[in-house]
Amino acid sequence: MDRTEKQAFVASMASVFANTSMVVVTRNAGLTVADVTDLRRRMRAAGATYKVGKNRLVTLAAKGTPFEGITPMLTGPTALAWAEDPVAVAKVAVEFAKTNEKLVVLGGALSGQLLDLNQVKALAELPSLDALRAQLVGFISTPATRIAGVLQAPAGQLARVFGAYADKGDVQAA
């Protein structure tokens, strides 16, 4: 990398740190090109990005951002994964690490809060943001449907009673 490429990389990573909510740090010693391609494809499908970078340049980019705490993890062959949906990036990284022992999740940071491996794993077990939204909509719409049913029931019962009286001829026309 020449100087301009390094400056561009630091600027792009600084932009990532300024605009994302979750960063996962992984150690990727021994991953094949096919493995990395598969991991990147999975990350992209989840709305995340996976990038290998020079630790010194990532440290420079993280300086002064909420993600500055990840710099002690940047030793050896590391890579970063990030996304706006913290659960998605954690889930993909942890699931891939389970099937490929050459990828090790070291930790990460969520909106400036440093996370260790266990916290990243706990985050990966949560439902995704879309699943939580669907559950919330379900919780909101279910009571509304029940309320509408309860409110309509007395009117329906009255209509049936009046209909029964009308069939008998007990109700006189006005």
PDB file of C-alpha atoms in Angstrom:
ATOM      1  CA  MET A   1       0.000   0.000   0.000  1.00  0.00           C
ATOM      2  CA  ASP A   2       1.315   3.422  -0.808  1.00  0.00           C
ATOM      3  CA  ARG A   3       0.657   6.511   1.283  1.00  0.00           C
ATOM      4  CA  THR A   4      -2.497   7.624  -0.570  1.00  0.00           C
ATOM      5  CA  GLU A   5      -4.031   4.142  -0.298  1.00  0.00           C
ATOM      6  CA  LYS A   6      -3.293   4.111   3.423  1.00  0.00           C
ATOM      7  CA  GLN A   7      -4.864   7.546   3.870  1.00  0.00           C
ATOM      8  CA  ALA A   8      -7.940   6.455   1.909  1.00  0.00           C
ATOM      9  CA  PHE A   9      -8.240   3.308   4.038  1.00  0.00           C
ATOM     10  CA  VAL A  10      -7.959   5.269   7.301  1.00  0.00           C
ATOM     11  CA  ALA A  11     -10.558   7.763   6.057  1.00  0.00           C
ATOM     12  CA  SER A  12     -12.975   5.012   5.007  1.00  0.00           C
ATOM     13  CA  MET A  13     -12.600   3.191   8.344  1.00  0.00           C
ATOM     14  CA  ALA A  14     -13.058   6.461  10.262  1.00  0.00           C
ATOM     15  CA  SER A  15     -16.279   6.941   8.319  1.00  0.00           C
ATOM     16  CA  VAL A  16     -17.358   3.407   9.243  1.00  0.00           C
ATOM     17  CA  PHE A  17     -16.657   4.061  12.924  1.00  0.00           C
ATOM     18  CA  ALA A  18     -18.627   7.312  12.756  1.00  0.00           C
ATOM     19  CA  ASN A  19     -21.680   5.785  11.043  1.00  0.00           C
ATOM     20  CA  THR A  20     -22.100   2.302  12.485  1.00  0.00           C
ATOM     21  CA  SER A  21     -23.448   0.973  15.752  1.00  0.00           C
ATOM     22  CA  MET A  22     -21.647  -2.390  16.006  1.00  0.00           C
ATOM     23  CA  VAL A  23     -18.156  -3.645  15.189  1.00  0.00           C
ATOM     24  CA  VAL A  24     -17.025  -7.250  15.704  1.00  0.00           C
ATOM     25  CA  VAL A  25     -13.298  -8.046  15.789  1.00  0.00           C
ATOM     26  CA  THR A  26     -12.241 -11.475  14.518  1.00  0.00           C
ATOM     27  CA  ARG A  27      -8.964 -13.341  14.138  1.00  0.00           C
ATOM     28  CA  ASN A  28      -8.828 -14.950  10.725  1.00  0.00           C
ATOM     29  CA  ALA A  29      -5.584 -16.955  10.717  1.00  0.00           C
ATOM     30  CA  GLY A  30      -5.593 -19.607   8.020  1.00  0.00           C
ATOM     31  CA  LEU A  31      -8.888 -18.837   6.298  1.00  0.00           C
ATOM     32  CA  THR A  32      -8.847 -19.806   2.642  1.00  0.00           C
ATOM     33  CA  VAL A  33     -10.038 -17.499  -0.105  1.00  0.00           C
ATOM     34  CA  ALA A  34     -13.157 -19.648  -0.456  1.00  0.00           C
ATOM     35  CA  ASP A  35     -13.842 -19.339   3.295  1.00  0.00           C
ATOM     36  CA  VAL A  36     -13.453 -15.554   3.247  1.00  0.00           C
ATOM     37  CA  THR A  37     -15.655 -15.299   0.150  1.00  0.00           C
ATOM     38  CA  ASP A  38     -18.342 -17.402   1.860  1.00  0.00           C
ATOM     39  CA  LEU A  39     -18.109 -15.292   5.027  1.00  0.00           C
ATOM     40  CA  ARG A  40     -18.372 -12.044   3.058  1.00  0.00           C
ATOM     41  CA  ARG A  41     -21.389 -13.403   1.154  1.00  0.00           C
ATOM     42  CA  ARG A  42     -23.120 -14.291   4.433  1.00  0.00           C
ATOM     43  CA  MET A  43     -22.278 -10.891   5.913  1.00  0.00           C
ATOM     44  CA  ARG A  44     -23.584  -9.085   2.840  1.00  0.00           C
ATOM     45  CA  ALA A  45     -26.841 -11.098   2.999  1.00  0.00           C
ATOM     46  CA  ALA A  46     -27.270  -9.938   6.612  1.00  0.00           C
ATOM     47  CA  GLY A  47     -26.563  -6.302   5.723  1.00  0.00           C
ATOM     48  CA  ALA A  48     -23.071  -6.379   7.228  1.00  0.00           C
ATOM     49  CA  THR A  49     -19.558  -5.798   5.905  1.00  0.00           C
ATOM     50  CA  TYR A  50     -16.413  -7.838   6.587  1.00  0.00           C
ATOM     51  CA  LYS A  51     -13.002  -6.303   5.944  1.00  0.00           C
ATOM     52  CA  VAL A  52      -9.412  -7.298   6.609  1.00  0.00           C
ATOM     53  CA  GLY A  53      -7.214  -4.340   7.392  1.00  0.00           C
ATOM     54  CA  LYS A  54      -3.821  -3.434   8.778  1.00  0.00           C
ATOM     55  CA  ASN A  55      -4.072  -3.180  12.547  1.00  0.00           C
ATOM     56  CA  ARG A  56      -2.016   0.014  12.699  1.00  0.00           C
ATOM     57  CA  LEU A  57      -4.285   1.731  10.161  1.00  0.00           C
ATOM     58  CA  VAL A  58      -7.469   0.567  11.911  1.00  0.00           C
ATOM     59  CA  THR A  59      -6.025   1.876  15.196  1.00  0.00           C
ATOM     60  CA  LEU A  60      -5.418   5.264  13.574  1.00  0.00           C
ATOM     61  CA  ALA A  61      -8.972   5.311  12.195  1.00  0.00           C
ATOM     62  CA  ALA A  62     -10.504   4.341  15.564  1.00  0.00           C
ATOM     63  CA  LYS A  63      -8.675   7.064  17.480  1.00  0.00           C
ATOM     64  CA  GLY A  64     -11.163   9.568  18.891  1.00  0.00           C
ATOM     65  CA  THR A  65     -14.260   7.480  18.008  1.00  0.00           C
ATOM     66  CA  PRO A  66     -16.542   5.453  20.294  1.00  0.00           C
ATOM     67  CA  PHE A  67     -14.798   2.320  18.972  1.00  0.00           C
ATOM     68  CA  GLU A  68     -11.335   3.264  20.225  1.00  0.00           C
ATOM     69  CA  GLY A  69     -11.652   0.531  22.880  1.00  0.00           C
ATOM     70  CA  ILE A  70     -11.255  -2.258  20.308  1.00  0.00           C
ATOM     71  CA  THR A  71      -7.631  -1.343  19.568  1.00  0.00           C
ATOM     72  CA  PRO A  72      -6.123  -3.762  22.163  1.00  0.00           C
ATOM     73  CA  MET A  73      -7.823  -6.614  20.244  1.00  0.00           C
ATOM     74  CA  LEU A  74      -6.012  -5.639  17.039  1.00  0.00           C
ATOM     75  CA  THR A  75      -3.007  -7.960  17.243  1.00  0.00           C
ATOM     76  CA  GLY A  76      -2.124 -10.593  14.689  1.00  0.00           C
ATOM     77  CA  PRO A  77      -4.248 -11.311  11.624  1.00  0.00           C
ATOM     78  CA  THR A  78      -7.547  -9.594  12.410  1.00  0.00           C
ATOM     79  CA  ALA A  79     -10.572  -8.487  10.463  1.00  0.00           C
ATOM     80  CA  LEU A  80     -13.570  -6.323  11.301  1.00  0.00           C
ATOM     81  CA  ALA A  81     -17.245  -6.870  10.639  1.00  0.00           C
ATOM     82  CA  TRP A  82     -19.794  -4.106  11.069  1.00  0.00           C
ATOM     83  CA  ALA A  83     -23.438  -3.302  10.457  1.00  0.00           C
ATOM     84  CA  GLU A  84     -26.234  -1.057  11.607  1.00  0.00           C
ATOM     85  CA  ASP A  85     -28.121  -4.094  12.964  1.00  0.00           C
ATOM     86  CA  PRO A  86     -25.904  -5.292  15.832  1.00  0.00           C
ATOM     87  CA  VAL A  87     -27.618  -8.656  16.123  1.00  0.00           C
ATOM     88  CA  ALA A  88     -27.153  -9.518  12.436  1.00  0.00           C
ATOM     89  CA  VAL A  89     -23.393  -8.962  12.365  1.00  0.00           C
ATOM     90  CA  ALA A  90     -22.867 -10.798  15.671  1.00  0.00           C
ATOM     91  CA  LYS A  91     -25.059 -13.692  14.548  1.00  0.00           C
ATOM     92  CA  VAL A  92     -23.226 -14.211  11.243  1.00  0.00           C
ATOM     93  CA  ALA A  93     -19.763 -13.969  12.850  1.00  0.00           C
ATOM     94  CA  VAL A  94     -20.603 -16.372  15.691  1.00  0.00           C
ATOM     95  CA  GLU A  95     -22.362 -18.895  13.417  1.00  0.00           C
ATOM     96  CA  PHE A  96     -19.475 -18.899  10.944  1.00  0.00           C
ATOM     97  CA  ALA A  97     -16.946 -19.312  13.770  1.00  0.00           C
ATOM     98  CA  LYS A  98     -18.878 -22.371  14.984  1.00  0.00           C
ATOM     99  CA  THR A  99     -18.477 -24.092  11.616  1.00  0.00           C
ATOM    100  CA  ASN A 100     -14.927 -22.916  10.865  1.00  0.00           C
ATOM    101  CA  GLU A 101     -12.366 -23.097  13.672  1.00  0.00           C
ATOM    102  CA  LYS A 102      -9.964 -20.819  11.764  1.00  0.00           C
ATOM    103  CA  LEU A 103     -12.196 -17.812  12.444  1.00  0.00           C
ATOM    104  CA  VAL A 104     -12.171 -16.721  16.076  1.00  0.00           C
ATOM    105  CA  VAL A 105     -14.424 -13.972  17.393  1.00  0.00           C
ATOM    106  CA  LEU A 106     -12.352 -11.835  19.754  1.00  0.00           C
ATOM    107  CA  GLY A 107     -14.983  -9.332  20.838  1.00  0.00           C
ATOM    108  CA  GLY A 108     -16.346  -6.046  19.614  1.00  0.00           C
ATOM    109  CA  ALA A 109     -18.033  -2.826  20.520  1.00  0.00           C
ATOM    110  CA  LEU A 110     -21.646  -1.711  20.469  1.00  0.00           C
ATOM    111  CA  SER A 111     -22.130   2.056  20.351  1.00  0.00           C
ATOM    112  CA  GLY A 112     -18.898   2.580  22.254  1.00  0.00           C
ATOM    113  CA  GLN A 113     -19.514  -0.163  24.825  1.00  0.00           C
ATOM    114  CA  LEU A 114     -16.725  -2.751  24.670  1.00  0.00           C
ATOM    115  CA  LEU A 115     -17.955  -6.363  24.315  1.00  0.00           C
ATOM    116  CA  ASP A 116     -16.059  -9.546  25.083  1.00  0.00           C
ATOM    117  CA  LEU A 117     -16.605 -12.878  23.322  1.00  0.00           C
ATOM    118  CA  ASN A 118     -19.414 -13.981  25.649  1.00  0.00           C
ATOM    119  CA  GLN A 119     -21.291 -10.716  25.203  1.00  0.00           C
ATOM    120  CA  VAL A 120     -21.017 -10.993  21.406  1.00  0.00           C
ATOM    121  CA  LYS A 121     -22.347 -14.570  21.636  1.00  0.00           C
ATOM    122  CA  ALA A 122     -25.237 -13.399  23.843  1.00  0.00           C
ATOM    123  CA  LEU A 123     -26.026 -10.670  21.324  1.00  0.00           C
ATOM    124  CA  ALA A 124     -25.991 -13.260  18.521  1.00  0.00           C
ATOM    125  CA  GLU A 125     -28.670 -15.282  20.298  1.00  0.00           C
ATOM    126  CA  LEU A 126     -31.153 -12.410  20.275  1.00  0.00           C
ATOM    127  CA  PRO A 127     -33.769 -12.237  17.533  1.00  0.00           C
ATOM    128  CA  SER A 128     -32.906  -9.943  14.631  1.00  0.00           C
ATOM    129  CA  LEU A 129     -34.199  -6.400  14.413  1.00  0.00           C
ATOM    130  CA  ASP A 130     -36.771  -7.414  11.785  1.00  0.00           C
ATOM    131  CA  ALA A 131     -38.004 -10.293  13.969  1.00  0.00           C
ATOM    132  CA  LEU A 132     -38.350  -7.940  16.954  1.00  0.00           C
ATOM    133  CA  ARG A 133     -40.309  -5.469  14.829  1.00  0.00           C
ATOM    134  CA  ALA A 134     -42.631  -8.262  13.657  1.00  0.00           C
ATOM    135  CA  GLN A 135     -43.193  -9.367  17.258  1.00  0.00           C
ATOM    136  CA  LEU A 136     -43.930  -5.801  18.315  1.00  0.00           C
ATOM    137  CA  VAL A 137     -46.475  -5.350  15.528  1.00  0.00           C
ATOM    138  CA  GLY A 138     -48.034  -8.668  16.545  1.00  0.00           C
ATOM    139  CA  PHE A 139     -48.274  -7.571  20.172  1.00  0.00           C
ATOM    140  CA  ILE A 140     -49.840  -4.276  19.175  1.00  0.00           C
ATOM    141  CA  SER A 141     -52.328  -5.655  16.652  1.00  0.00           C
ATOM    142  CA  THR A 142     -53.538  -8.607  18.756  1.00  0.00           C
ATOM    143  CA  PRO A 143     -55.159  -6.530  21.534  1.00  0.00           C
ATOM    144  CA  ALA A 144     -56.728  -4.204  18.948  1.00  0.00           C
ATOM    145  CA  THR A 145     -58.287  -7.184  17.177  1.00  0.00           C
ATOM    146  CA  ARG A 146     -59.579  -8.584  20.466  1.00  0.00           C
ATOM    147  CA  ILE A 147     -60.996  -5.207  21.518  1.00  0.00           C
ATOM    148  CA  ALA A 148     -62.801  -4.866  18.206  1.00  0.00           C
ATOM    149  CA  GLY A 149     -64.223  -8.368  18.629  1.00  0.00           C
ATOM    150  CA  VAL A 150     -65.391  -7.647  22.197  1.00  0.00           C
ATOM    151  CA  LEU A 151     -66.975  -4.348  21.186  1.00  0.00           C
ATOM    152  CA  GLN A 152     -68.790  -5.933  18.260  1.00  0.00           C
ATOM    153  CA  ALA A 153     -70.076  -8.901  20.280  1.00  0.00           C
ATOM    154  CA  PRO A 154     -72.817  -7.053  22.279  1.00  0.00           C
ATOM    155  CA  ALA A 155     -74.141  -5.347  19.155  1.00  0.00           C
ATOM    156  CA  GLY A 156     -74.230  -8.687  17.373  1.00  0.00           C
ATOM    157  CA  GLN A 157     -76.030 -10.287  20.298  1.00  0.00           C
ATOM    158  CA  LEU A 158     -78.607  -7.487  20.351  1.00  0.00           C
ATOM    159  CA  ALA A 159     -79.162  -7.863  16.625  1.00  0.00           C
ATOM    160  CA  ARG A 160     -79.727 -11.611  17.045  1.00  0.00           C
ATOM    161  CA  VAL A 161     -82.187 -11.032  19.924  1.00  0.00           C
ATOM    162  CA  PHE A 162     -84.120  -8.470  17.881  1.00  0.00           C
ATOM    163  CA  GLY A 163     -84.044 -10.837  14.908  1.00  0.00           C
ATOM    164  CA  ALA A 164     -85.451 -13.654  17.045  1.00  0.00           C
ATOM    165  CA  TYR A 165     -88.233 -11.434  18.348  1.00  0.00           C
ATOM    166  CA  ALA A 166     -88.999 -10.284  14.813  1.00  0.00           C
ATOM    167  CA  ASP A 167     -89.237 -13.894  13.661  1.00  0.00           C
ATOM    168  CA  LYS A 168     -91.730 -14.583  16.462  1.00  0.00           C
ATOM    169  CA  GLY A 169     -93.685 -11.477  15.631  1.00  0.00           C
ATOM    170  CA  ASP A 170     -93.293  -9.991  19.111  1.00  0.00           C
ATOM    171  CA  VAL A 171     -91.729  -6.796  17.838  1.00  0.00           C
ATOM    172  CA  GLN A 172     -94.283  -4.397  16.416  1.00  0.00           C
ATOM    173  CA  ALA A 173     -93.446  -2.078  13.599  1.00  0.00           C
ATOM    174  CA  ALA A 174     -93.291   1.560  14.565  1.00  0.00           C
TER     175      ALA A 174
END
